[in-house]
């Protein structure tokens, strides 16, 4: 009996543990009772409106209109190029035109030159290469000439050398004089290129400096085109035996004369004038190349910043 009582006791304890474990797995909330909702924070009228309607930027159209007006005002206030600055760019870029012309004219004039002067192939090659020898020798001295003589004055002196080379080539009686004329043209072209780029760089403002300086490079390509057209006209269409004299002499001399006459009326570089101590002349040169709407009356503070 004692053994049976123990077994029944153990069974009752076992059933109790099983029953309690089943009860623990059942959720505490019954399906009939709805789950209590969490209380929501009470918002005021202003806060509720802000939560429902997010704030949007007001008067968007007005801002767009203002931005359009500001951009149009900025475009209208963009400094324009004066007539003096335009002409200075045009005349200074002739240095690149002369450089391209001298390189391109060799191929077109060599046929008539060889037949007219009875030259050998080695002599023709020497005439073509002597120009680049003069260019290589004179180019390192371009900076010194610009600092000593001035940018504009250096171009004027080099125009004189171009005219001398054109005179020698047009009247050259022999092979040696042709070499001399080509060498002088190479020296003049090397210094003139340095002077023209320095001149335009110092005349231009920060807004149009790249456009003005790039005209010299564009003029080099234009010089090639002009030389090819002139060579075709004098050596192919007309078949003039002495056409090389016209190409070397008249073409070079005409371009140099146009640049000399134009640069005589242009102002010197304001920065170079200020470096030499000619501040009055520097301000006068800046007034010629600066648009009137950029000048602040009689106040020269804006001009003084460029020549400081």
Coordinates of N, CA and C in Angstrom, one line a residue, residues 19-243:
X19 N 0.5 20.0 -16.6 CA -0.6 20.9 -16.7 C -0.1 22.4 -16.6
X20 N 0.8 22.6 -15.7 CA 1.4 23.9 -15.5 C 2.1 24.4 -16.7
X21 N 2.9 23.5 -17.4 CA 3.7 23.8 -18.6 C 2.7 24.2 -19.7
X22 N 1.6 23.5 -19.9 CA 0.6 23.8 -20.9 C 0.0 25.1 -20.7
X23 N -0.3 25.4 -19.4 CA -0.9 26.7 -19.1 C 0.1 27.9 -19.5
X24 N 1.4 27.7 -19.3 CA 2.3 28.7 -19.6 C 2.4 29.0 -21.1
X25 N 2.2 28.0 -21.9 CA 2.3 28.2 -23.3 C 1.1 28.9 -23.9
X26 N 0.0 29.0 -23.2 CA -1.2 29.6 -23.7 C -1.1 31.1 -23.4
X27 N -1.4 32.1 -24.4 CA -1.3 33.5 -24.2 C -2.2 34.0 -23.1
X28 N -1.8 35.0 -22.5 CA -2.6 35.5 -21.3 C -3.8 36.2 -21.7
X29 N -3.8 36.8 -22.9 CA -5.0 37.6 -23.4 C -5.9 36.7 -24.1
X30 N -7.1 36.8 -23.8 CA -8.1 36.0 -24.5 C -8.5 36.6 -25.8
X31 N -8.9 35.9 -26.8 CA -9.3 36.5 -28.1 C -10.5 37.3 -28.1
X32 N -11.3 37.2 -27.1 CA -12.6 38.0 -27.0 C -12.3 39.4 -26.6
X33 N -11.4 39.5 -25.7 CA -11.1 40.9 -25.1 C -10.2 41.6 -26.1
X34 N -10.5 42.7 -26.6 CA -9.6 43.5 -27.6 C -8.4 44.0 -26.9
X35 N -7.3 44.1 -27.6 CA -6.1 44.5 -27.1 C -6.1 46.0 -26.9
X36 N -5.7 46.4 -25.7 CA -5.8 47.8 -25.3 C -4.9 48.6 -26.2
X37 N -5.4 49.8 -26.7 CA -4.6 50.7 -27.5 C -3.7 51.6 -26.6
X38 N -2.6 51.9 -27.2 CA -1.7 52.8 -26.4 C -2.2 54.2 -26.6
X39 N -2.1 54.9 -25.5 CA -2.6 56.3 -25.6 C -1.7 57.1 -26.5
X40 N -2.3 57.9 -27.4 CA -1.6 58.8 -28.3 C -1.4 60.1 -27.6
X41 N -0.2 60.7 -27.9 CA 0.0 62.0 -27.3 C -1.0 63.1 -27.9
X42 N -1.5 63.9 -27.1 CA -2.4 64.9 -27.5 C -1.6 66.1 -28.1
X43 N -1.9 66.4 -29.4 CA -1.3 67.5 -30.0 C -2.1 68.7 -30.1
X44 N -1.5 69.9 -30.0 CA -2.3 71.1 -30.2 C -2.6 71.3 -31.6
X45 N -3.4 72.4 -31.8 CA -3.8 72.7 -33.1 C -2.7 73.0 -34.1
X46 N -1.7 73.7 -33.5 CA -0.6 74.1 -34.4 C 0.3 72.9 -34.7
X47 N 0.6 72.1 -33.6 CA 1.4 70.9 -33.8 C 0.7 69.9 -34.7
X48 N -0.6 69.7 -34.5 CA -1.3 68.8 -35.3 C -1.3 69.2 -36.8
X49 N -1.4 70.5 -37.0 CA -1.4 71.0 -38.4 C 0.0 70.8 -39.0
X50 N 1.0 71.0 -38.2 CA 2.4 70.8 -38.7 C 2.7 69.3 -39.0
X51 N 2.1 68.4 -38.1 CA 2.3 67.0 -38.3 C 1.6 66.5 -39.6
X52 N 0.4 67.1 -39.8 CA -0.3 66.6 -41.0 C 0.2 67.2 -42.3
X53 N 0.5 68.6 -42.2 CA 0.9 69.3 -43.4 C 2.4 69.8 -43.2
X54 N 3.3 69.1 -43.8 CA 4.7 69.6 -43.6 C 4.8 71.0 -44.3
X55 N 5.7 71.8 -43.7 CA 5.9 73.1 -44.2 C 6.6 73.1 -45.5
X56 N 6.0 73.9 -46.4 CA 6.6 74.0 -47.8 C 7.1 75.3 -48.0
X57 N 8.2 75.4 -48.9 CA 8.7 76.8 -49.2 C 7.7 77.7 -49.8
X58 N 7.6 78.8 -49.3 CA 6.6 79.8 -49.8 C 7.2 80.6 -50.9
X59 N 6.3 81.1 -51.7 CA 6.6 82.0 -52.8 C 7.7 81.4 -53.7
X60 N 7.5 80.2 -54.2 CA 8.5 79.6 -55.0 C 8.6 80.3 -56.3
X61 N 7.5 80.7 -56.9 CA 7.5 81.5 -58.1 C 8.2 82.8 -58.0
X62 N 8.1 83.4 -56.8 CA 8.8 84.7 -56.6 C 10.3 84.5 -56.6
X63 N 10.7 83.4 -55.9 CA 12.1 83.1 -55.9 C 12.7 82.8 -57.3
X64 N 11.9 82.0 -58.1 CA 12.4 81.8 -59.4 C 12.5 83.0 -60.2
X65 N 11.5 83.9 -60.1 CA 11.6 85.2 -60.8 C 12.7 86.0 -60.4
X66 N 13.0 86.0 -59.1 CA 14.2 86.8 -58.6 C 15.5 86.2 -59.1
X67 N 15.6 84.9 -59.1 CA 16.8 84.2 -59.7 C 17.0 84.6 -61.1
X68 N 15.8 84.6 -61.9 CA 15.9 84.9 -63.3 C 16.4 86.3 -63.5
X69 N 15.8 87.2 -62.7 CA 16.2 88.6 -62.8 C 17.7 88.8 -62.4
X70 N 18.1 88.1 -61.4 CA 19.5 88.3 -61.0 C 20.5 87.7 -62.1
X71 N 20.1 86.6 -62.7 CA 21.0 86.1 -63.7 C 21.0 87.0 -64.9
X72 N 19.8 87.6 -65.3 CA 19.8 88.5 -66.4 C 20.6 89.7 -66.1
X73 N 20.6 90.2 -64.8 CA 21.3 91.4 -64.5 C 22.8 91.1 -64.5
X74 N 23.2 89.8 -64.1 CA 24.6 89.5 -64.2 C 25.1 89.4 -65.6
X75 N 24.2 88.9 -66.5 CA 24.6 88.9 -67.9 C 24.7 90.3 -68.5
X76 N 23.8 91.1 -68.1 CA 23.9 92.5 -68.6 C 25.1 93.2 -68.1
X77 N 25.5 92.9 -66.8 CA 26.6 93.6 -66.2 C 27.9 93.0 -66.6
X78 N 28.0 92.0 -67.4 CA 29.2 91.4 -67.9 C 30.0 92.4 -68.7
X79 N 31.3 92.6 -68.4 CA 32.0 93.6 -69.1 C 32.2 93.3 -70.6
X80 N 32.0 94.3 -71.4 CA 32.1 94.1 -72.8 C 33.5 94.5 -73.2
X81 N 33.9 94.1 -74.4 CA 35.2 94.4 -75.0 C 35.1 95.8 -75.7
X82 N 36.1 96.6 -75.3 CA 36.1 97.9 -75.9 C 36.7 97.8 -77.4
X83 N 36.5 98.9 -78.1 CA 37.0 98.9 -79.5 C 38.6 98.9 -79.5
X84 N 39.2 99.5 -78.5 CA 40.6 99.5 -78.5 C 41.2 98.1 -78.1
X85 N 40.5 97.5 -77.2 CA 41.0 96.1 -76.9 C 40.7 95.1 -78.0
X86 N 39.7 95.3 -78.7 CA 39.4 94.4 -79.9 C 40.5 94.6 -81.0
X87 N 40.8 95.9 -81.3 CA 41.8 96.2 -82.3 C 43.2 95.7 -81.8
X88 N 43.5 95.9 -80.6 CA 44.8 95.4 -80.0 C 44.9 93.9 -80.2
X89 N 43.8 93.2 -79.9 CA 43.8 91.7 -80.1 C 44.0 91.4 -81.5
X90 N 43.4 92.1 -82.4 CA 43.4 91.8 -83.9 C 44.9 92.0 -84.4
X91 N 45.5 93.2 -84.0 CA 46.8 93.5 -84.5 C 47.9 92.6 -83.9
X92 N 47.7 92.3 -82.6 CA 48.7 91.4 -81.9 C 48.7 90.0 -82.5
X93 N 47.5 89.5 -82.9 CA 47.4 88.1 -83.4 C 48.0 88.0 -84.8
X94 N 48.4 89.1 -85.4 CA 49.1 89.0 -86.7 C 50.5 88.3 -86.5
X95 N 51.0 88.4 -85.3 CA 52.3 87.7 -85.0 C 52.1 86.2 -85.2
X96 N 51.0 85.6 -84.8 CA 50.8 84.2 -85.0 C 50.5 84.0 -86.5
X97 N 49.9 84.9 -87.2 CA 49.6 84.8 -88.6 C 50.9 84.8 -89.4
X98 N 51.9 85.6 -89.0 CA 53.2 85.7 -89.7 C 54.0 84.4 -89.4
X99 N 53.9 83.8 -88.2 CA 54.6 82.6 -87.9 C 54.0 81.4 -88.7
X100 N 52.7 81.3 -88.8 CA 52.1 80.2 -89.6 C 52.4 80.4 -91.1
X101 N 52.4 81.7 -91.5 CA 52.7 82.0 -92.9 C 54.1 81.6 -93.3
X102 N 55.0 81.9 -92.5 CA 56.4 81.6 -92.8 C 56.7 80.1 -92.8
X103 N 56.0 79.3 -92.0 CA 56.2 77.9 -92.0 C 55.5 77.3 -93.2
X104 N 54.3 77.7 -93.5 CA 53.5 77.1 -94.6 C 54.0 77.5 -96.0
X105 N 54.6 78.7 -96.1 CA 55.0 79.2 -97.5 C 56.1 78.5 -98.1
X106 N 56.9 77.8 -97.2 CA 58.1 77.1 -97.7 C 57.7 76.0 -98.7
X107 N 56.7 75.2 -98.4 CA 56.4 74.1 -99.3 C 55.8 74.6 -100.6
X108 N 55.1 75.7 -100.6 CA 54.5 76.2 -101.9 C 55.5 77.0 -102.7
X109 N 56.5 77.7 -102.1 CA 57.4 78.4 -102.9 C 58.6 77.7 -103.3
X110 N 58.8 76.5 -102.8 CA 60.1 75.8 -103.0 C 60.2 75.3 -104.5
X111 N 59.1 75.0 -105.1 CA 59.2 74.5 -106.5 C 59.7 75.6 -107.4
X112 N 59.1 76.8 -107.3 CA 59.5 77.9 -108.2 C 60.9 78.4 -107.8
X113 N 61.2 78.3 -106.5 CA 62.6 78.7 -106.1 C 63.6 77.8 -106.6
X114 N 63.4 76.5 -106.6 CA 64.4 75.5 -107.1 C 64.6 75.7 -108.6
X115 N 63.5 75.9 -109.4 CA 63.7 76.0 -110.8 C 64.3 77.4 -111.2
X116 N 64.0 78.4 -110.4 CA 64.4 79.8 -110.7 C 65.9 80.0 -110.4
X117 N 66.4 79.5 -109.2 CA 67.7 79.7 -108.8 C 68.6 78.5 -109.1
X118 N 68.0 77.4 -109.7 CA 68.8 76.2 -110.0 C 69.5 75.7 -108.7
X119 N 68.7 75.4 -107.7 CA 69.2 74.9 -106.4 C 69.1 73.4 -106.4
X120 N 70.0 72.8 -105.5 CA 70.0 71.4 -105.3 C 69.0 71.1 -104.2
X121 N 68.8 69.8 -103.9 CA 67.9 69.4 -102.9 C 68.4 69.7 -101.5
X122 N 69.7 69.7 -101.3 CA 70.3 70.0 -100.0 C 70.1 71.5 -99.8
X123 N 70.3 72.3 -100.8 CA 70.1 73.8 -100.6 C 68.6 74.1 -100.3
X124 N 67.7 73.5 -100.9 CA 66.3 73.7 -100.6 C 66.0 73.3 -99.2
X125 N 66.5 72.2 -98.7 CA 66.3 71.8 -97.3 C 66.9 72.8 -96.4
X126 N 68.0 73.4 -96.7 CA 68.7 74.4 -95.9 C 67.8 75.7 -95.8
X127 N 67.2 76.1 -96.9 CA 66.3 77.3 -96.9 C 65.1 77.0 -96.0
X128 N 64.6 75.8 -96.1 CA 63.4 75.5 -95.2 C 63.8 75.4 -93.8
X129 N 65.0 74.9 -93.4 CA 65.3 74.7 -92.0 C 66.0 75.9 -91.3
X130 N 66.5 76.9 -92.1 CA 67.2 78.0 -91.5 C 66.2 78.9 -90.8
X131 N 65.0 78.9 -91.2 CA 64.0 79.7 -90.5 C 63.8 79.2 -89.0
X132 N 63.8 77.9 -88.8 CA 63.6 77.3 -87.5 C 64.9 77.5 -86.6
X133 N 66.0 77.6 -87.3 CA 67.2 77.9 -86.5 C 67.2 79.3 -85.9
X134 N 66.8 80.2 -86.8 CA 66.6 81.6 -86.2 C 65.5 81.7 -85.2
X135 N 64.5 80.9 -85.4 CA 63.4 80.9 -84.4 C 63.9 80.3 -83.0
X136 N 64.7 79.3 -83.1 CA 65.2 78.7 -81.9 C 66.2 79.6 -81.2
X137 N 67.0 80.3 -81.9 CA 68.0 81.2 -81.3 C 67.4 82.4 -80.7
X138 N 66.4 83.0 -81.3 CA 65.8 84.2 -80.8 C 64.7 84.1 -79.8
X139 N 64.1 82.9 -79.7 CA 63.0 82.8 -78.8 C 63.4 82.9 -77.3
X140 N 64.5 82.4 -76.9 CA 64.9 82.6 -75.5 C 65.1 84.1 -75.1
X141 N 65.4 84.9 -76.1 CA 65.6 86.3 -75.8 C 64.3 87.2 -75.9
X142 N 63.2 86.5 -76.2 CA 61.9 87.2 -76.3 C 61.5 87.8 -75.0
X143 N 61.7 87.1 -73.9 CA 61.3 87.6 -72.5 C 62.1 88.8 -72.2
X144 N 63.4 88.8 -72.5 CA 64.3 89.9 -72.2 C 64.0 91.1 -73.0
X145 N 63.6 90.9 -74.3 CA 63.3 92.0 -75.1 C 62.0 92.7 -74.6
X146 N 61.0 91.8 -74.2 CA 59.7 92.4 -73.7 C 59.9 93.2 -72.4
X147 N 60.8 92.7 -71.5 CA 61.0 93.4 -70.3 C 61.8 94.7 -70.5
X148 N 62.7 94.7 -71.5 CA 63.6 95.9 -71.7 C 62.9 96.9 -72.6
X149 N 62.2 96.5 -73.6 CA 61.6 97.4 -74.6 C 60.2 97.6 -74.4
X150 N 59.5 96.7 -73.8 CA 58.0 96.7 -73.7 C 57.4 95.7 -74.6
X151 N 56.2 95.3 -74.3 CA 55.5 94.3 -75.2 C 55.1 94.9 -76.5
X152 N 54.5 96.0 -76.5 CA 54.1 96.6 -77.8 C 55.3 97.1 -78.6
X153 N 56.3 97.6 -78.0 CA 57.5 98.1 -78.7 C 58.3 96.9 -79.3
X154 N 58.3 95.8 -78.6 CA 59.0 94.6 -79.1 C 58.3 94.2 -80.4
X155 N 57.0 94.2 -80.5 CA 56.3 93.8 -81.7 C 56.6 94.8 -82.8
X156 N 56.7 96.1 -82.5 CA 57.0 97.1 -83.5 C 58.4 96.9 -84.1
X157 N 59.4 96.6 -83.2 CA 60.8 96.4 -83.7 C 60.8 95.1 -84.5
X158 N 60.1 94.1 -84.1 CA 60.1 92.8 -84.9 C 59.4 93.0 -86.3
X159 N 58.4 93.9 -86.3 CA 57.9 94.2 -87.6 C 58.9 94.8 -88.6
X160 N 59.8 95.6 -88.0 CA 60.9 96.2 -88.8 C 61.8 95.1 -89.3
X161 N 62.1 94.1 -88.5 CA 62.9 93.0 -88.9 C 62.2 92.2 -90.0
X162 N 60.9 92.0 -89.9 CA 60.1 91.3 -90.9 C 60.2 92.1 -92.2
X163 N 60.1 93.4 -92.2 CA 60.2 94.2 -93.4 C 61.6 94.0 -94.0
X164 N 62.6 94.0 -93.2 CA 63.9 93.8 -93.7 C 64.1 92.5 -94.3
X165 N 63.6 91.4 -93.7 CA 63.6 90.1 -94.3 C 62.9 90.0 -95.6
X166 N 61.7 90.6 -95.6 CA 60.9 90.6 -96.9 C 61.7 91.4 -98.0
X167 N 62.3 92.5 -97.7 CA 63.1 93.2 -98.7 C 64.3 92.4 -99.2
X168 N 65.0 91.6 -98.3 CA 66.1 90.8 -98.7 C 65.6 89.7 -99.6
X169 N 64.5 89.0 -99.2 CA 64.0 87.9 -100.0 C 63.5 88.3 -101.3
X170 N 62.9 89.4 -101.4 CA 62.3 89.8 -102.7 C 63.3 90.2 -103.7
X171 N 64.5 90.7 -103.2 CA 65.6 91.1 -104.1 C 66.8 90.2 -104.0
X172 N 66.7 89.1 -103.4 CA 67.8 88.2 -103.2 C 68.4 87.7 -104.6
X173 N 69.7 88.0 -104.8 CA 70.3 87.6 -106.1 C 70.9 86.2 -106.1
X174 N 71.1 85.6 -104.9 CA 71.8 84.3 -104.8 C 71.3 83.6 -103.6
X175 N 71.8 82.4 -103.5 CA 71.4 81.4 -102.4 C 71.7 82.0 -101.0
X176 N 72.9 82.6 -100.8 CA 73.3 83.1 -99.5 C 72.3 84.2 -99.0
X177 N 71.9 85.1 -99.9 CA 71.0 86.1 -99.4 C 69.6 85.5 -99.1
X178 N 69.2 84.5 -99.7 CA 67.9 83.8 -99.4 C 68.0 83.2 -98.0
X179 N 69.2 82.6 -97.7 CA 69.4 82.1 -96.3 C 69.4 83.2 -95.3
X180 N 70.0 84.3 -95.6 CA 70.0 85.5 -94.7 C 68.6 86.0 -94.4
X181 N 67.8 86.1 -95.5 CA 66.4 86.6 -95.3 C 65.6 85.7 -94.5
X182 N 65.7 84.4 -94.7 CA 65.0 83.4 -93.9 C 65.4 83.4 -92.5
X183 N 66.7 83.5 -92.2 CA 67.1 83.6 -90.8 C 66.6 84.8 -90.1
X184 N 66.6 85.9 -90.7 CA 66.1 87.1 -90.1 C 64.6 87.0 -89.8
X185 N 63.9 86.4 -90.7 CA 62.4 86.2 -90.5 C 62.2 85.2 -89.3
X186 N 63.0 84.2 -89.2 CA 62.9 83.3 -88.0 C 63.1 84.0 -86.7
X187 N 64.2 84.8 -86.6 CA 64.5 85.6 -85.4 C 63.3 86.5 -85.1
X188 N 62.8 87.2 -86.1 CA 61.7 88.2 -85.8 C 60.4 87.4 -85.4
X189 N 60.2 86.3 -85.9 CA 59.0 85.5 -85.6 C 59.1 85.0 -84.1
X190 N 60.2 84.6 -83.7 CA 60.4 84.0 -82.3 C 60.1 85.0 -81.3
X191 N 60.6 86.3 -81.4 CA 60.4 87.3 -80.4 C 59.0 87.9 -80.5
X192 N 58.5 88.0 -81.7 CA 57.2 88.6 -81.9 C 56.1 87.7 -81.3
X193 N 56.2 86.4 -81.3 CA 55.3 85.5 -80.7 C 55.2 85.7 -79.2
X194 N 56.4 85.8 -78.6 CA 56.5 85.9 -77.1 C 55.9 87.3 -76.7
X195 N 56.2 88.3 -77.5 CA 55.7 89.6 -77.2 C 54.1 89.7 -77.3
X196 N 53.6 89.1 -78.3 CA 52.1 89.2 -78.6 C 51.4 88.5 -77.5
X197 N 51.8 87.3 -77.1 CA 51.2 86.6 -76.0 C 51.2 87.3 -74.7
X198 N 52.4 87.9 -74.3 CA 52.5 88.7 -73.1 C 51.7 89.9 -73.2
X199 N 51.6 90.5 -74.3 CA 50.8 91.8 -74.5 C 49.3 91.5 -74.2
X200 N 48.8 90.5 -74.9 CA 47.4 90.2 -74.7 C 47.1 89.7 -73.3
X201 N 48.0 89.0 -72.7 CA 47.7 88.5 -71.3 C 47.6 89.6 -70.3
X202 N 48.4 90.7 -70.5 CA 48.4 91.8 -69.6 C 47.3 92.8 -69.9
X203 N 46.8 92.8 -71.1 CA 45.7 93.7 -71.5 C 44.4 93.1 -71.1
X204 N 44.2 91.8 -71.1 CA 42.9 91.2 -70.9 C 42.6 91.2 -69.4
X205 N 41.3 91.1 -69.1 CA 40.9 90.8 -67.7 C 40.7 89.3 -67.5
X206 N 40.4 89.0 -66.2 CA 40.3 87.6 -65.9 C 39.1 86.9 -66.6
X207 N 38.1 87.7 -67.0 CA 36.9 87.1 -67.7 C 37.2 86.7 -69.2
X208 N 38.1 87.5 -69.9 CA 38.3 87.2 -71.3 C 39.8 87.0 -71.6
X209 N 40.6 86.6 -70.6 CA 42.0 86.4 -70.9 C 42.2 85.2 -71.8
X210 N 41.5 84.1 -71.5 CA 41.7 82.9 -72.3 C 41.3 83.1 -73.7
X211 N 40.2 83.8 -73.9 CA 39.7 84.0 -75.3 C 40.7 84.9 -76.1
X212 N 41.2 85.9 -75.5 CA 42.1 86.8 -76.2 C 43.5 86.1 -76.6
X213 N 44.0 85.4 -75.6 CA 45.3 84.8 -75.8 C 45.2 83.7 -76.9
X214 N 44.1 83.0 -76.9 CA 43.9 81.9 -77.9 C 43.8 82.4 -79.3
X215 N 43.6 83.7 -79.5 CA 43.5 84.2 -80.9 C 44.9 84.1 -81.6
X216 N 46.0 84.1 -80.8 CA 47.3 84.0 -81.4 C 47.5 82.6 -81.9
X217 N 47.1 81.6 -81.2 CA 47.2 80.2 -81.7 C 46.3 80.0 -82.9
X218 N 45.1 80.6 -82.8 CA 44.2 80.4 -84.0 C 44.8 81.1 -85.2
X219 N 45.5 82.2 -85.0 CA 46.1 82.9 -86.2 C 47.2 82.1 -86.8
X220 N 47.9 81.2 -86.0 CA 48.9 80.3 -86.6 C 48.3 79.4 -87.7
X221 N 47.1 78.8 -87.4 CA 46.4 78.0 -88.3 C 46.0 78.8 -89.5
X222 N 45.5 80.0 -89.3 CA 45.1 80.9 -90.4 C 46.2 81.2 -91.3
X223 N 47.4 81.4 -90.7 CA 48.6 81.7 -91.5 C 49.0 80.5 -92.4
X224 N 48.8 79.3 -92.0 CA 49.0 78.2 -92.9 C 48.0 78.2 -94.1
X225 N 46.8 78.5 -93.7 CA 45.7 78.6 -94.8 C 46.1 79.7 -95.8
X226 N 46.5 80.8 -95.3 CA 46.8 82.0 -96.2 C 48.0 81.6 -97.1
X227 N 49.0 81.0 -96.5 CA 50.2 80.6 -97.3 C 49.8 79.6 -98.4
X228 N 49.0 78.6 -98.1 CA 48.6 77.6 -99.1 C 47.8 78.3 -100.2
X229 N 46.9 79.1 -99.9 CA 46.1 79.8 -100.9 C 47.0 80.7 -101.8
X230 N 47.9 81.4 -101.1 CA 48.8 82.3 -101.9 C 49.7 81.4 -102.8
X231 N 50.2 80.3 -102.3 CA 51.0 79.5 -103.1 C 50.3 78.9 -104.3
X232 N 49.1 78.5 -104.1 CA 48.3 77.9 -105.2 C 48.0 79.0 -106.2
X233 N 47.8 80.2 -105.8 CA 47.5 81.3 -106.7 C 48.7 81.7 -107.6
X234 N 49.9 81.7 -107.0 CA 51.1 82.2 -107.7 C 51.9 81.1 -108.4
X235 N 51.8 79.9 -107.9 CA 52.6 78.8 -108.5 C 51.9 77.8 -109.3
X236 N 50.6 77.7 -109.1 CA 49.8 76.7 -109.8 C 48.9 77.4 -110.8
X237 N 48.1 78.3 -110.4 CA 47.2 79.0 -111.3 C 47.9 79.8 -112.3
X238 N 48.8 80.7 -111.8 CA 49.5 81.6 -112.7 C 50.8 80.9 -113.3
X239 N 51.4 80.1 -112.5 CA 52.7 79.4 -112.9 C 53.8 80.4 -113.2
X240 N 53.9 81.3 -112.2 CA 54.9 82.4 -112.3 C 56.3 81.9 -111.8
X241 N 57.3 82.0 -112.6 CA 58.6 81.4 -112.2 C 59.2 82.1 -111.1
X242 N 59.0 83.4 -111.0 CA 59.6 84.2 -109.8 C 58.5 84.4 -108.8
X243 N 57.5 83.4 -108.7 CA 56.5 83.6 -107.7 C 57.0 83.5 -106.3

